[in-house]
Amino acid sequence: MKQEVNEKIDTETVRFVTTKEAMKIMCCSRPAASRAIHLTNERLKKQGCYVMRGRCNRQAFFETLGYR
């Protein structure tokens, strides 16, 4: 059974997803959330973007998950 994602974060001001937040969005363990962020950052790095370990761009994160 798939759960609804109830995001109470203002996406206009918060531009990055952290591991803790990714765990809530994906309803998964910390390693799985970290892997999703890592994959997103690898994709962004190939595009020439600057990335930070442990957090990633919100829009790119949802694109990686297939939400947008």
mmCIF file with all atom_site columns, C-alpha atoms in Angstrom:
data_model
loop_
_atom_site.group_PDB
_atom_site.id
_atom_site.type_symbol
_atom_site.label_atom_id
_atom_site.label_alt_id
_atom_site.label_comp_id
_atom_site.label_asym_id
_atom_site.label_entity_id
_atom_site.label_seq_id
_atom_site.pdbx_PDB_ins_code
_atom_site.Cartn_x
_atom_site.Cartn_y
_atom_site.Cartn_z
_atom_site.occupancy
_atom_site.B_iso_or_equiv
_atom_site.pdbx_formal_charge
_atom_site.auth_seq_id
_atom_site.auth_comp_id
_atom_site.auth_asym_id
_atom_site.auth_atom_id
_atom_site.pdbx_PDB_model_num
ATOM 1  C CA . MET A 1 1  ? 0.000  0.000  0.000   1.00 0.00 ? 1  MET A CA 1
ATOM 2  C CA . LYS A 1 2  ? 1.514  3.299  -1.095  1.00 0.00 ? 2  LYS A CA 1
ATOM 3  C CA . GLN A 1 3  ? 1.474  6.182  1.371   1.00 0.00 ? 3  GLN A CA 1
ATOM 4  C CA . GLU A 1 4  ? 0.740  9.803  0.552   1.00 0.00 ? 4  GLU A CA 1
ATOM 5  C CA . VAL A 1 5  ? 3.669  12.189 0.749   1.00 0.00 ? 5  VAL A CA 1
ATOM 6  C CA . ASN A 1 6  ? 2.582  14.996 3.052   1.00 0.00 ? 6  ASN A CA 1
ATOM 7  C CA . GLU A 1 7  ? 5.279  17.586 2.603   1.00 0.00 ? 7  GLU A CA 1
ATOM 8  C CA . LYS A 1 8  ? 4.902  20.547 4.968   1.00 0.00 ? 8  LYS A CA 1
ATOM 9  C CA . ILE A 1 9  ? 8.040  22.292 3.765   1.00 0.00 ? 9  ILE A CA 1
ATOM 10 C CA . ASP A 1 10 ? 7.957  25.526 1.793   1.00 0.00 ? 10 ASP A CA 1
ATOM 11 C CA . THR A 1 11 ? 9.619  24.383 -1.425  1.00 0.00 ? 11 THR A CA 1
ATOM 12 C CA . GLU A 1 12 ? 10.171 27.985 -2.512  1.00 0.00 ? 12 GLU A CA 1
ATOM 13 C CA . THR A 1 13 ? 12.644 28.700 0.298   1.00 0.00 ? 13 THR A CA 1
ATOM 14 C CA . VAL A 1 14 ? 14.106 25.255 1.061   1.00 0.00 ? 14 VAL A CA 1
ATOM 15 C CA . ARG A 1 15 ? 15.969 24.171 -2.049  1.00 0.00 ? 15 ARG A CA 1
ATOM 16 C CA . PHE A 1 16 ? 17.798 21.113 -0.762  1.00 0.00 ? 16 PHE A CA 1
ATOM 17 C CA . VAL A 1 17 ? 16.697 17.689 0.428   1.00 0.00 ? 17 VAL A CA 1
ATOM 18 C CA . THR A 1 18 ? 18.672 16.179 3.311   1.00 0.00 ? 18 THR A CA 1
ATOM 19 C CA . THR A 1 19 ? 19.027 12.487 4.100   1.00 0.00 ? 19 THR A CA 1
ATOM 20 C CA . LYS A 1 20 ? 16.605 12.804 7.007   1.00 0.00 ? 20 LYS A CA 1
ATOM 21 C CA . GLU A 1 21 ? 13.977 14.439 4.816   1.00 0.00 ? 21 GLU A CA 1
ATOM 22 C CA . ALA A 1 22 ? 14.542 11.896 2.021   1.00 0.00 ? 22 ALA A CA 1
ATOM 23 C CA . MET A 1 23 ? 13.849 9.123  4.548   1.00 0.00 ? 23 MET A CA 1
ATOM 24 C CA . LYS A 1 24 ? 10.443 10.683 5.293   1.00 0.00 ? 24 LYS A CA 1
ATOM 25 C CA . ILE A 1 25 ? 9.590  11.270 1.630   1.00 0.00 ? 25 ILE A CA 1
ATOM 26 C CA . MET A 1 26 ? 10.565 7.759  0.526   1.00 0.00 ? 26 MET A CA 1
ATOM 27 C CA . CYS A 1 27 ? 9.495  5.943  3.739   1.00 0.00 ? 27 CYS A CA 1
ATOM 28 C CA . CYS A 1 28 ? 12.780 4.062  3.738   1.00 0.00 ? 28 CYS A CA 1
ATOM 29 C CA . SER A 1 29 ? 15.956 3.460  5.713   1.00 0.00 ? 29 SER A CA 1
ATOM 30 C CA . ARG A 1 30 ? 18.845 5.901  5.986   1.00 0.00 ? 30 ARG A CA 1
ATOM 31 C CA . PRO A 1 31 ? 21.126 3.944  3.585   1.00 0.00 ? 31 PRO A CA 1
ATOM 32 C CA . ALA A 1 32 ? 18.402 3.848  0.921   1.00 0.00 ? 32 ALA A CA 1
ATOM 33 C CA . ALA A 1 33 ? 17.775 7.594  1.258   1.00 0.00 ? 33 ALA A CA 1
ATOM 34 C CA . SER A 1 34 ? 21.513 8.292  1.127   1.00 0.00 ? 34 SER A CA 1
ATOM 35 C CA . ARG A 1 35 ? 21.794 6.211  -2.040  1.00 0.00 ? 35 ARG A CA 1
ATOM 36 C CA . ALA A 1 36 ? 18.988 8.187  -3.716  1.00 0.00 ? 36 ALA A CA 1
ATOM 37 C CA . ILE A 1 37 ? 20.732 11.455 -2.833  1.00 0.00 ? 37 ILE A CA 1
ATOM 38 C CA . HIS A 1 38 ? 24.057 10.053 -4.045  1.00 0.00 ? 38 HIS A CA 1
ATOM 39 C CA . LEU A 1 39 ? 22.524 9.032  -7.397  1.00 0.00 ? 39 LEU A CA 1
ATOM 40 C CA . THR A 1 40 ? 20.956 12.471 -7.778  1.00 0.00 ? 40 THR A CA 1
ATOM 41 C CA . ASN A 1 41 ? 24.267 14.177 -6.993  1.00 0.00 ? 41 ASN A CA 1
ATOM 42 C CA . GLU A 1 42 ? 26.135 11.965 -9.477  1.00 0.00 ? 42 GLU A CA 1
ATOM 43 C CA . ARG A 1 43 ? 23.662 12.949 -12.196 1.00 0.00 ? 43 ARG A CA 1
ATOM 44 C CA . LEU A 1 44 ? 24.055 16.639 -11.322 1.00 0.00 ? 44 LEU A CA 1
ATOM 45 C CA . LYS A 1 45 ? 27.845 16.344 -11.218 1.00 0.00 ? 45 LYS A CA 1
ATOM 46 C CA . LYS A 1 46 ? 27.857 14.953 -14.779 1.00 0.00 ? 46 LYS A CA 1
ATOM 47 C CA . GLN A 1 47 ? 25.896 18.043 -15.829 1.00 0.00 ? 47 GLN A CA 1
ATOM 48 C CA . GLY A 1 48 ? 28.613 20.241 -14.333 1.00 0.00 ? 48 GLY A CA 1
ATOM 49 C CA . CYS A 1 49 ? 26.764 21.315 -11.195 1.00 0.00 ? 49 CYS A CA 1
ATOM 50 C CA . TYR A 1 50 ? 28.347 21.811 -7.787  1.00 0.00 ? 50 TYR A CA 1
ATOM 51 C CA . VAL A 1 51 ? 27.062 19.217 -5.301  1.00 0.00 ? 51 VAL A CA 1
ATOM 52 C CA . MET A 1 52 ? 27.189 18.896 -1.517  1.00 0.00 ? 52 MET A CA 1
ATOM 53 C CA . ARG A 1 53 ? 27.533 15.563 0.215   1.00 0.00 ? 53 ARG A CA 1
ATOM 54 C CA . GLY A 1 54 ? 24.407 14.519 2.118   1.00 0.00 ? 54 GLY A CA 1
ATOM 55 C CA . ARG A 1 55 ? 22.008 16.921 0.402   1.00 0.00 ? 55 ARG A CA 1
ATOM 56 C CA . CYS A 1 56 ? 20.777 17.523 -3.109  1.00 0.00 ? 56 CYS A CA 1
ATOM 57 C CA . ASN A 1 57 ? 18.640 19.882 -5.130  1.00 0.00 ? 57 ASN A CA 1
ATOM 58 C CA . ARG A 1 58 ? 14.934 19.315 -4.414  1.00 0.00 ? 58 ARG A CA 1
ATOM 59 C CA . GLN A 1 59 ? 13.770 19.468 -8.034  1.00 0.00 ? 59 GLN A CA 1
ATOM 60 C CA . ALA A 1 60 ? 16.501 17.088 -9.221  1.00 0.00 ? 60 ALA A CA 1
ATOM 61 C CA . PHE A 1 61 ? 15.712 14.692 -6.351  1.00 0.00 ? 61 PHE A CA 1
ATOM 62 C CA . PHE A 1 62 ? 12.059 14.399 -7.361  1.00 0.00 ? 62 PHE A CA 1
ATOM 63 C CA . GLU A 1 63 ? 13.066 13.979 -11.020 1.00 0.00 ? 63 GLU A CA 1
ATOM 64 C CA . THR A 1 64 ? 15.361 11.110 -9.992  1.00 0.00 ? 64 THR A CA 1
ATOM 65 C CA . LEU A 1 65 ? 12.472 9.472  -8.129  1.00 0.00 ? 65 LEU A CA 1
ATOM 66 C CA . GLY A 1 66 ? 10.175 9.979  -11.108 1.00 0.00 ? 66 GLY A CA 1
ATOM 67 C CA . TYR A 1 67 ? 7.721  12.379 -9.467  1.00 0.00 ? 67 TYR A CA 1
ATOM 68 C CA . ARG A 1 68 ? 8.217  15.250 -11.937 1.00 0.00 ? 68 ARG A CA 1
#
